[in-house]
Amino acid sequence: MDEAVNGLDLDYPEWVDALSEKFGLQRYRADQVCQWIYQKKVFDFYEMTNLSKDLRQKLAGSIVITPPVLARMETSKDGTRKFLWQLQDGESVESVLLVQQGRLTACLSTQVGCPLSCAFCASGKSGFVRNLSAGEITGQFLAMEKFTDQDIDNIVYMGMGEPFLNQEAVFKSIRILNEPKMRGLGIRHFTISTAGVVPGILALAEMKIPVRLSVSLHAPNDQLRSKLMPINKQYPLSTLMEALRKYQSATKDRITIEYLMMNGVNDSTEHAYELATLLSGLSVYVNLIPYNSVPGGNFKRSTDGRIKAFADILSKLNIECEIRRERGSDINAACGQLRRVMNQ
C-alpha cells in the first residue's frame, strides 16, 4: 500500500490533481475538503459531512491530515501565548501567538532548531535537526486557530530557524495560506524575517509578491556583526545592503530592521551614527528591541537611557524607529528566546 500523503503539504492545485487522478473527483470536491480543513479546522475526513461515507473512507485511507500535537502551552501576563508542538517524528518546535492592538499575530517556526548559532539567541543552542515541511509550518497556524477558536490576522516567519534556509517550504506555506479556496489570508499579512540570507532576499524580490520583509541586523559594522551573527561572514553587510536595495527597487516596499539592544555591545552613540549611515538611502523602519535574556547567555539588556539616546540619534538623522514594547519575556516567548523544549 502506498504511503499516505499528508494533506497539509498540498497546495490547492495539488489537492485538485490528487482528488482528480486518484478518485476521479471534480474540482469542487477539492474546494469542499479545503474549506473543511482551512476554514472549519476539521482534520478528520469522517467529520466532513457533505462528502459521502464511501468517499470519506477512501480519502481517509490515502490522505492524512496531521497538524502538530500540542505538548504544552504557556500564557504571559501580557496575553502572549507560547505553544510547544510535537511533530509526527517526535521532534518538537515552539511558536508564539501575540496580541497587539486587538489583532492576533502568529510567529511560526520554519526549522527544528537553527543552524545559524547567533551568539544572543536560544534557538540555535540545541543545534539544528531538520527543515520543516510546508505542512508542518501551516499546521502550527491551523492548530493555533483551532485551539483559540479565533481567526489569526498576521503571520511572521520569525520563530525557530532561518526561513530562507527552508525557502521552498516557506514559500509554499504562503501560497497555501494565501489561497482564497484555503485559508485566504491576505498576502500583505505575511512577513518573512531573515538574519540576512541574501539569495532568499533576492528570490523574494524576483517573485514580486508583496510579502513583507524584516531583517535582523543587530550590528552596524562587519566586525561586530560577524561576532554576533556568523552568517555575516558569508553575507557581509555590503552584500546584504546591495540585496536590500535590489529588493526595494523591485517591490517598492519599506523594510523592517530588527536591532537588539545589548548593553555595552552595540548600543553606543557611535553605533547609532554607524547604523544611520549604513541604512542611508533605504526606506526602512527600525525596531529597537531591548535584549531578552536566554539561559547561558553572556549579554545584558541596554538601559532605558541608552536605548532612548540611540533612538533619538536615529530620529534626528531621519531614520524612522520605535522602541519595541516587550511581549512574552516572562515565559521565554520573546525575540531570541524560543527553544525546542519549554523550560520546566
mmCIF file of N, CA, C and O in Angstrom, residues 110-129 131 157 159-166 193-198 215-216 218 225-235:
data_model
loop_
_atom_site.group_PDB
_atom_site.id
_atom_site.type_symbol
_atom_site.label_atom_id
_atom_site.label_comp_id
_atom_site.label_asym_id
_atom_site.label_seq_id
_atom_site.Cartn_x
_atom_site.Cartn_y
_atom_site.Cartn_z
ATOM 1 N N THR A 110 10.218 27.601 11.272
ATOM 2 C CA THR A 110 10.433 27.029 9.944
ATOM 3 C C THR A 110 11.439 25.884 9.944
ATOM 4 O O THR A 110 11.584 25.188 8.948
ATOM 5 N N GLN A 111 12.146 25.700 11.059
ATOM 6 C CA GLN A 111 13.125 24.633 11.185
ATOM 7 C C GLN A 111 13.067 24.062 12.604
ATOM 8 O O GLN A 111 12.662 24.770 13.535
ATOM 9 N N VAL A 112 13.477 22.811 12.756
ATOM 10 C CA VAL A 112 13.663 22.238 14.090
ATOM 11 C C VAL A 112 15.063 22.643 14.533
ATOM 12 O O VAL A 112 16.066 22.171 13.995
ATOM 13 N N GLY A 113 15.134 23.555 15.510
ATOM 14 C CA GLY A 113 16.415 24.140 15.858
ATOM 15 C C GLY A 113 16.792 25.205 14.845
ATOM 16 O O GLY A 113 15.959 25.663 14.060
ATOM 17 N N CYS A 114 18.052 25.601 14.856
ATOM 18 C CA CYS A 114 18.531 26.622 13.915
ATOM 19 C C CYS A 114 20.020 26.422 13.681
ATOM 20 O O CYS A 114 20.769 26.182 14.625
ATOM 21 N N PRO A 115 20.474 26.524 12.422
ATOM 22 C CA PRO A 115 21.886 26.295 12.122
ATOM 23 C C PRO A 115 22.768 27.536 12.225
ATOM 24 O O PRO A 115 23.976 27.438 12.015
ATOM 25 N N LEU A 116 22.207 28.715 12.550
ATOM 26 C CA LEU A 116 22.968 29.954 12.415
ATOM 27 C C LEU A 116 23.839 30.290 13.623
ATOM 28 O O LEU A 116 24.778 31.065 13.508
ATOM 29 N N SER A 117 23.520 29.762 14.798
ATOM 30 C CA SER A 117 24.351 29.942 16.002
ATOM 31 C C SER A 117 24.630 31.399 16.335
ATOM 32 O O SER A 117 25.762 31.769 16.672
ATOM 33 N N CYS A 118 23.612 32.249 16.251
ATOM 34 C CA CYS A 118 23.777 33.633 16.684
ATOM 35 C C CYS A 118 24.077 33.657 18.175
ATOM 36 O O CYS A 118 23.483 32.903 18.956
ATOM 37 N N ALA A 119 25.001 34.514 18.579
ATOM 38 C CA ALA A 119 25.521 34.494 19.949
ATOM 39 C C ALA A 119 24.468 34.800 21.003
ATOM 40 O O ALA A 119 24.586 34.353 22.147
ATOM 41 N N PHE A 120 23.429 35.542 20.639
ATOM 42 C CA PHE A 120 22.454 36.035 21.602
ATOM 43 C C PHE A 120 21.152 35.229 21.619
ATOM 44 O O PHE A 120 20.233 35.548 22.363
ATOM 45 N N CYS A 121 21.043 34.199 20.779
ATOM 46 C CA CYS A 121 19.758 33.538 20.535
ATOM 47 C C CYS A 121 19.727 32.125 21.111
ATOM 48 O O CYS A 121 20.689 31.367 20.985
ATOM 49 N N ALA A 122 18.574 31.763 21.711
ATOM 50 C CA ALA A 122 18.422 30.445 22.319
ATOM 51 C C ALA A 122 18.138 29.355 21.296
ATOM 52 O O ALA A 122 18.449 28.181 21.525
ATOM 53 N N SER A 123 17.537 29.729 20.147
ATOM 54 C CA SER A 123 17.043 28.706 19.209
ATOM 55 C C SER A 123 18.148 27.798 18.675
ATOM 56 O O SER A 123 17.929 26.613 18.433
ATOM 57 N N GLY A 124 19.330 28.358 18.472
ATOM 58 C CA GLY A 124 20.407 27.560 17.908
ATOM 59 C C GLY A 124 21.218 26.785 18.924
ATOM 60 O O GLY A 124 22.045 25.947 18.560
ATOM 61 N N LYS A 125 20.985 27.029 20.230
ATOM 62 C CA LYS A 125 21.825 26.411 21.259
ATOM 63 C C LYS A 125 21.607 24.902 21.361
ATOM 64 O O LYS A 125 22.482 24.173 21.810
ATOM 65 N N SER A 126 20.419 24.437 20.944
ATOM 66 C CA SER A 126 20.170 22.997 20.973
ATOM 67 C C SER A 126 20.495 22.332 19.648
ATOM 68 O O SER A 126 20.224 21.154 19.452
ATOM 69 N N GLY A 127 21.101 23.092 18.730
ATOM 70 C CA GLY A 127 21.517 22.523 17.457
ATOM 71 C C GLY A 127 20.421 22.531 16.403
ATOM 72 O O GLY A 127 19.275 22.868 16.669
ATOM 73 N N PHE A 128 20.813 22.160 15.203
ATOM 74 C CA PHE A 128 19.883 22.095 14.077
ATOM 75 C C PHE A 128 19.597 20.641 13.753
ATOM 76 O O PHE A 128 20.507 19.822 13.676
ATOM 77 N N VAL A 129 18.306 20.322 13.559
ATOM 78 C CA VAL A 129 17.911 18.953 13.264
ATOM 79 C C VAL A 129 17.476 18.811 11.805
ATOM 80 O O VAL A 129 18.019 18.009 11.058
ATOM 81 N N ASN A 131 14.756 20.782 8.397
ATOM 82 C CA ASN A 131 13.755 21.735 7.945
ATOM 83 C C ASN A 131 12.349 21.204 8.243
ATOM 84 O O ASN A 131 12.139 19.990 8.299
ATOM 85 N N TYR A 157 7.221 34.803 9.943
ATOM 86 C CA TYR A 157 8.142 33.667 9.969
ATOM 87 C C TYR A 157 9.363 34.130 10.755
ATOM 88 O O TYR A 157 10.374 34.542 10.196
ATOM 89 N N GLY A 159 9.949 32.511 14.119
ATOM 90 C CA GLY A 159 10.137 31.580 15.213
ATOM 91 C C GLY A 159 11.498 30.929 15.118
ATOM 92 O O GLY A 159 12.497 31.560 14.761
ATOM 93 N N MET A 160 11.563 29.652 15.426
ATOM 94 C CA MET A 160 12.829 28.927 15.344
ATOM 95 C C MET A 160 13.224 28.751 13.886
ATOM 96 O O MET A 160 12.404 28.449 13.024
ATOM 97 N N GLY A 161 14.518 28.932 13.609
ATOM 98 C CA GLY A 161 15.036 28.667 12.273
ATOM 99 C C GLY A 161 15.157 29.908 11.402
ATOM 100 O O GLY A 161 14.646 30.979 11.729
ATOM 101 N N GLU A 162 15.871 29.751 10.296
ATOM 102 C CA GLU A 162 16.059 30.800 9.291
ATOM 103 C C GLU A 162 15.169 30.472 8.085
ATOM 104 O O GLU A 162 15.414 29.504 7.369
ATOM 105 N N PRO A 163 14.121 31.275 7.856
ATOM 106 C CA PRO A 163 13.166 30.952 6.782
ATOM 107 C C PRO A 163 13.799 30.762 5.404
ATOM 108 O O PRO A 163 13.377 29.885 4.642
ATOM 109 N N PHE A 164 14.794 31.570 5.069
ATOM 110 C CA PHE A 164 15.371 31.486 3.728
ATOM 111 C C PHE A 164 16.326 30.305 3.557
ATOM 112 O O PHE A 164 16.798 30.053 2.451
ATOM 113 N N LEU A 165 16.601 29.570 4.645
ATOM 114 C CA LEU A 165 17.321 28.306 4.508
ATOM 115 C C LEU A 165 16.342 27.142 4.359
ATOM 116 O O LEU A 165 16.755 25.991 4.261
ATOM 117 N N ASN A 166 15.064 27.454 4.342
ATOM 118 C CA ASN A 166 13.997 26.490 4.057
ATOM 119 C C ASN A 166 13.006 27.166 3.109
ATOM 120 O O ASN A 166 11.795 27.115 3.290
ATOM 121 N N SER A 193 11.088 37.042 8.226
ATOM 122 C CA SER A 193 12.207 37.634 8.958
ATOM 123 C C SER A 193 13.465 36.812 8.693
ATOM 124 O O SER A 193 13.473 35.602 8.899
ATOM 125 N N THR A 194 14.518 37.470 8.244
ATOM 126 C CA THR A 194 15.760 36.782 7.907
ATOM 127 C C THR A 194 16.940 37.378 8.658
ATOM 128 O O THR A 194 16.953 38.564 8.994
ATOM 129 N N ALA A 195 17.931 36.537 8.911
ATOM 130 C CA ALA A 195 19.182 37.012 9.514
ATOM 131 C C ALA A 195 20.125 37.582 8.465
ATOM 132 O O ALA A 195 21.226 37.999 8.799
ATOM 133 N N GLY A 196 19.676 37.596 7.217
ATOM 134 C CA GLY A 196 20.488 38.186 6.153
ATOM 135 C C GLY A 196 20.948 37.191 5.118
ATOM 136 O O GLY A 196 22.057 37.317 4.584
ATOM 137 N N VAL A 197 20.117 36.194 4.797
ATOM 138 C CA VAL A 197 20.450 35.211 3.770
ATOM 139 C C VAL A 197 20.125 35.832 2.409
ATOM 140 O O VAL A 197 18.962 35.887 1.985
ATOM 141 N N VAL A 198 21.156 36.302 1.736
ATOM 142 C CA VAL A 198 20.995 37.116 0.536
ATOM 143 C C VAL A 198 20.245 36.407 -0.591
ATOM 144 O O VAL A 198 19.363 37.012 -1.221
ATOM 145 N N VAL A 215 14.551 42.248 8.512
ATOM 146 C CA VAL A 215 15.949 41.816 8.552
ATOM 147 C C VAL A 215 16.512 42.015 9.953
ATOM 148 O O VAL A 215 16.471 43.115 10.511
ATOM 149 N N SER A 216 17.018 40.937 10.538
ATOM 150 C CA SER A 216 17.677 41.010 11.846
ATOM 151 C C SER A 216 19.106 41.480 11.625
ATOM 152 O O SER A 216 19.941 40.740 11.123
ATOM 153 N N HIS A 218 21.220 43.937 14.021
ATOM 154 C CA HIS A 218 21.830 43.835 15.359
ATOM 155 C C HIS A 218 23.256 44.385 15.470
ATOM 156 O O HIS A 218 23.815 44.383 16.568
ATOM 157 N N ARG A 225 29.193 42.511 13.772
ATOM 158 C CA ARG A 225 28.110 41.623 13.338
ATOM 159 C C ARG A 225 28.604 40.192 13.148
ATOM 160 O O ARG A 225 27.879 39.235 13.447
ATOM 161 N N SER A 226 29.821 40.017 12.671
ATOM 162 C CA SER A 226 30.350 38.665 12.494
ATOM 163 C C SER A 226 30.541 37.956 13.834
ATOM 164 O O SER A 226 30.402 36.734 13.921
ATOM 165 N N LYS A 227 30.848 38.718 14.880
ATOM 166 C CA LYS A 227 30.961 38.118 16.213
ATOM 167 C C LYS A 227 29.599 37.676 16.734
ATOM 168 O O LYS A 227 29.464 36.623 17.358
ATOM 169 N N LEU A 228 28.587 38.495 16.479
ATOM 170 C CA LEU A 228 27.249 38.209 16.983
ATOM 171 C C LEU A 228 26.505 37.216 16.102
ATOM 172 O O LEU A 228 25.741 36.388 16.599
ATOM 173 N N MET A 229 26.719 37.317 14.781
ATOM 174 C CA MET A 229 25.961 36.538 13.808
ATOM 175 C C MET A 229 26.916 35.962 12.764
ATOM 176 O O MET A 229 27.284 36.652 11.811
ATOM 177 N N PRO A 230 27.333 34.719 12.911
ATOM 178 C CA PRO A 230 28.303 34.132 11.986
ATOM 179 C C PRO A 230 27.874 34.169 10.510
ATOM 180 O O PRO A 230 28.733 34.136 9.627
ATOM 181 N N ILE A 231 26.571 34.269 10.237
ATOM 182 C CA ILE A 231 26.092 34.336 8.854
ATOM 183 C C ILE A 231 26.678 35.547 8.139
ATOM 184 O O ILE A 231 26.797 35.563 6.909
ATOM 185 N N ASN A 232 27.123 36.561 8.911
ATOM 186 C CA ASN A 232 27.681 37.772 8.308
ATOM 187 C C ASN A 232 28.997 37.500 7.575
ATOM 188 O O ASN A 232 29.365 38.240 6.662
ATOM 189 N N LYS A 233 29.684 36.424 7.965
ATOM 190 C CA LYS A 233 30.928 36.087 7.268
ATOM 191 C C LYS A 233 30.636 35.615 5.846
ATOM 192 O O LYS A 233 31.447 35.798 4.942
ATOM 193 N N GLN A 234 29.478 34.981 5.669
ATOM 194 C CA GLN A 234 29.076 34.511 4.337
ATOM 195 C C GLN A 234 28.431 35.624 3.527
ATOM 196 O O GLN A 234 28.662 35.724 2.312
ATOM 197 N N TYR A 235 27.632 36.443 4.196
ATOM 198 C CA TYR A 235 26.941 37.548 3.525
ATOM 199 C C TYR A 235 27.218 38.833 4.294
ATOM 200 O O TYR A 235 26.400 39.270 5.106
#
